């Protein structure tokens, strides 16, 4: 069997579990601006989250609805579109992955994924 045409990692999970894992990681990244997870999960999260950030930078109602559908969370989608996306001044490469050693229990390689640009998390109307 060949691997041609198969994109992404399976993580040893069923499709619905894998999608839920990716959504949860992306939501946590948007809310906290930085998360620590395994290296494989971080690489897959970067792949998906950079696409969402590009969609958020374009703006518009259709793109907002697309973000809500992909994240399955209206607050995270609004936060990404209204707070994070306007502060990003680059065209691509929004996220960085830094290796963070090995996990104690199973020795799997850990990584921290975060935004390259510093993000001010308060909205303009907030104090």
mmCIF file of C-alpha atoms in Angstrom:
data_model
loop_
_atom_site.group_PDB
_atom_site.id
_atom_site.type_symbol
_atom_site.label_atom_id
_atom_site.label_comp_id
_atom_site.label_asym_id
_atom_site.label_seq_id
_atom_site.Cartn_x
_atom_site.Cartn_y
_atom_site.Cartn_z
ATOM 1 C CA UNK A 1 0.000 0.000 0.000
ATOM 2 C CA UNK A 2 1.329 3.413 -0.858
ATOM 3 C CA UNK A 3 0.927 6.717 0.974
ATOM 4 C CA UNK A 4 0.330 8.877 -2.108
ATOM 5 C CA UNK A 5 -2.424 11.442 -1.707
ATOM 6 C CA UNK A 6 -2.837 11.037 2.068
ATOM 7 C CA UNK A 7 -2.350 14.329 3.879
ATOM 8 C CA UNK A 8 -1.979 14.863 7.587
ATOM 9 C CA UNK A 9 -1.292 12.637 10.539
ATOM 10 C CA UNK A 10 -3.759 10.113 11.912
ATOM 11 C CA UNK A 11 -2.585 10.119 15.559
ATOM 12 C CA UNK A 12 -3.984 6.591 15.919
ATOM 13 C CA UNK A 13 -7.525 7.933 16.220
ATOM 14 C CA UNK A 14 -10.828 7.707 14.418
ATOM 15 C CA UNK A 15 -11.737 10.626 12.153
ATOM 16 C CA UNK A 16 -14.154 12.334 14.545
ATOM 17 C CA UNK A 17 -11.718 12.052 17.461
ATOM 18 C CA UNK A 18 -8.883 13.414 15.323
ATOM 19 C CA UNK A 19 -10.961 16.413 14.201
ATOM 20 C CA UNK A 20 -11.985 17.111 17.802
ATOM 21 C CA UNK A 21 -8.333 16.965 18.892
ATOM 22 C CA UNK A 22 -7.275 19.429 16.189
ATOM 23 C CA UNK A 23 -10.150 21.796 17.001
ATOM 24 C CA UNK A 24 -9.323 21.692 20.690
ATOM 25 C CA UNK A 25 -5.646 22.416 20.080
ATOM 26 C CA UNK A 26 -6.443 25.308 17.746
ATOM 27 C CA UNK A 27 -8.967 26.737 20.225
ATOM 28 C CA UNK A 28 -6.425 26.528 23.053
ATOM 29 C CA UNK A 29 -3.789 28.192 20.870
ATOM 30 C CA UNK A 30 -6.125 31.070 20.012
ATOM 31 C CA UNK A 31 -7.194 31.578 23.632
ATOM 32 C CA UNK A 32 -3.748 31.266 25.242
ATOM 33 C CA UNK A 33 -1.426 32.381 22.386
ATOM 34 C CA UNK A 34 0.915 29.502 23.275
ATOM 35 C CA UNK A 35 0.487 25.791 24.045
ATOM 36 C CA UNK A 36 2.806 22.902 24.808
ATOM 37 C CA UNK A 37 2.013 19.571 23.181
ATOM 38 C CA UNK A 38 3.792 16.753 21.367
ATOM 39 C CA UNK A 39 5.886 17.698 18.341
ATOM 40 C CA UNK A 40 3.654 15.850 15.872
ATOM 41 C CA UNK A 41 0.519 17.528 17.224
ATOM 42 C CA UNK A 42 2.230 20.928 17.143
ATOM 43 C CA UNK A 43 3.228 20.481 13.496
ATOM 44 C CA UNK A 44 -0.285 19.450 12.513
ATOM 45 C CA UNK A 45 -1.818 22.292 14.540
ATOM 46 C CA UNK A 46 0.436 24.837 12.859
ATOM 47 C CA UNK A 47 -0.607 23.528 9.463
ATOM 48 C CA UNK A 48 -4.302 23.984 10.217
ATOM 49 C CA UNK A 49 -4.098 27.155 12.339
ATOM 50 C CA UNK A 50 -2.110 29.140 9.780
ATOM 51 C CA UNK A 51 -4.885 28.555 7.266
ATOM 52 C CA UNK A 52 -7.438 29.836 9.782
ATOM 53 C CA UNK A 53 -5.374 32.944 10.488
ATOM 54 C CA UNK A 54 -5.165 33.687 6.758
ATOM 55 C CA UNK A 55 -8.947 33.370 6.506
ATOM 56 C CA UNK A 56 -9.364 35.669 9.534
ATOM 57 C CA UNK A 57 -7.071 38.308 8.019
ATOM 58 C CA UNK A 58 -9.267 38.518 4.911
ATOM 59 C CA UNK A 59 -12.284 39.506 7.014
ATOM 60 C CA UNK A 60 -15.926 39.471 5.966
ATOM 61 C CA UNK A 61 -19.025 37.653 7.102
ATOM 62 C CA UNK A 62 -18.496 34.536 4.984
ATOM 63 C CA UNK A 63 -14.975 34.089 6.363
ATOM 64 C CA UNK A 64 -16.228 34.624 9.926
ATOM 65 C CA UNK A 65 -18.804 31.865 9.408
ATOM 66 C CA UNK A 66 -16.106 29.624 7.947
ATOM 67 C CA UNK A 67 -13.990 30.136 11.083
ATOM 68 C CA UNK A 68 -16.952 29.358 13.335
ATOM 69 C CA UNK A 69 -17.592 26.155 11.390
ATOM 70 C CA UNK A 70 -13.964 25.031 11.513
ATOM 71 C CA UNK A 71 -13.357 25.896 15.171
ATOM 72 C CA UNK A 72 -16.851 24.941 16.368
ATOM 73 C CA UNK A 73 -16.612 27.850 18.815
ATOM 74 C CA UNK A 74 -18.037 31.312 18.143
ATOM 75 C CA UNK A 75 -16.044 33.104 20.857
ATOM 76 C CA UNK A 76 -12.713 31.728 19.607
ATOM 77 C CA UNK A 77 -13.577 32.630 16.015
ATOM 78 C CA UNK A 78 -14.563 36.170 17.001
ATOM 79 C CA UNK A 79 -11.423 36.576 19.110
ATOM 80 C CA UNK A 80 -9.257 35.369 16.222
ATOM 81 C CA UNK A 81 -10.910 37.666 13.706
ATOM 82 C CA UNK A 82 -11.377 40.789 15.867
ATOM 83 C CA UNK A 83 -8.294 40.767 18.126
ATOM 84 C CA UNK A 84 -5.533 38.545 16.771
ATOM 85 C CA UNK A 85 -5.760 38.890 12.969
ATOM 86 C CA UNK A 86 -5.556 42.722 12.836
ATOM 87 C CA UNK A 87 -2.340 42.647 14.895
ATOM 88 C CA UNK A 88 -0.495 40.252 12.588
ATOM 89 C CA UNK A 89 1.556 42.201 10.070
ATOM 90 C CA UNK A 90 3.018 39.333 8.020
ATOM 91 C CA UNK A 91 1.676 37.435 5.031
ATOM 92 C CA UNK A 92 2.527 33.930 6.243
ATOM 93 C CA UNK A 93 4.537 32.120 8.909
ATOM 94 C CA UNK A 94 2.361 33.302 11.780
ATOM 95 C CA UNK A 95 3.314 30.525 14.222
ATOM 96 C CA UNK A 96 6.574 29.138 15.549
ATOM 97 C CA UNK A 97 7.360 25.738 16.987
ATOM 98 C CA UNK A 98 10.118 25.411 19.587
ATOM 99 C CA UNK A 99 11.182 22.032 20.878
ATOM 100 C CA UNK A 100 10.635 21.685 24.613
ATOM 101 C CA UNK A 101 12.439 18.483 25.587
ATOM 102 C CA UNK A 102 10.906 15.096 26.240
ATOM 103 C CA UNK A 103 7.859 14.086 28.275
ATOM 104 C CA UNK A 104 8.733 12.253 31.456
ATOM 105 C CA UNK A 105 6.199 9.426 31.217
ATOM 106 C CA UNK A 106 6.691 8.101 27.688
ATOM 107 C CA UNK A 107 9.700 10.121 26.442
ATOM 108 C CA UNK A 108 7.775 11.628 23.535
ATOM 109 C CA UNK A 109 9.189 14.831 22.111
ATOM 110 C CA UNK A 110 7.379 17.945 23.281
ATOM 111 C CA UNK A 111 7.094 21.313 21.574
ATOM 112 C CA UNK A 112 5.708 24.762 22.290
ATOM 113 C CA UNK A 113 3.711 26.418 19.528
ATOM 114 C CA UNK A 114 3.164 30.173 19.724
ATOM 115 C CA UNK A 115 2.616 33.263 17.600
ATOM 116 C CA UNK A 116 5.694 34.867 16.060
ATOM 117 C CA UNK A 117 4.332 38.392 16.604
ATOM 118 C CA UNK A 118 3.424 39.502 20.113
ATOM 119 C CA UNK A 119 -0.341 39.704 20.526
ATOM 120 C CA UNK A 120 -2.056 42.232 22.779
ATOM 121 C CA UNK A 121 -5.140 40.344 23.973
ATOM 122 C CA UNK A 122 -7.257 43.290 25.113
ATOM 123 C CA UNK A 123 -9.825 44.715 22.710
ATOM 124 C CA UNK A 124 -9.768 48.433 21.923
ATOM 125 C CA UNK A 125 -12.910 49.071 23.988
ATOM 126 C CA UNK A 126 -11.657 47.097 27.021
ATOM 127 C CA UNK A 127 -9.471 48.535 29.768
#
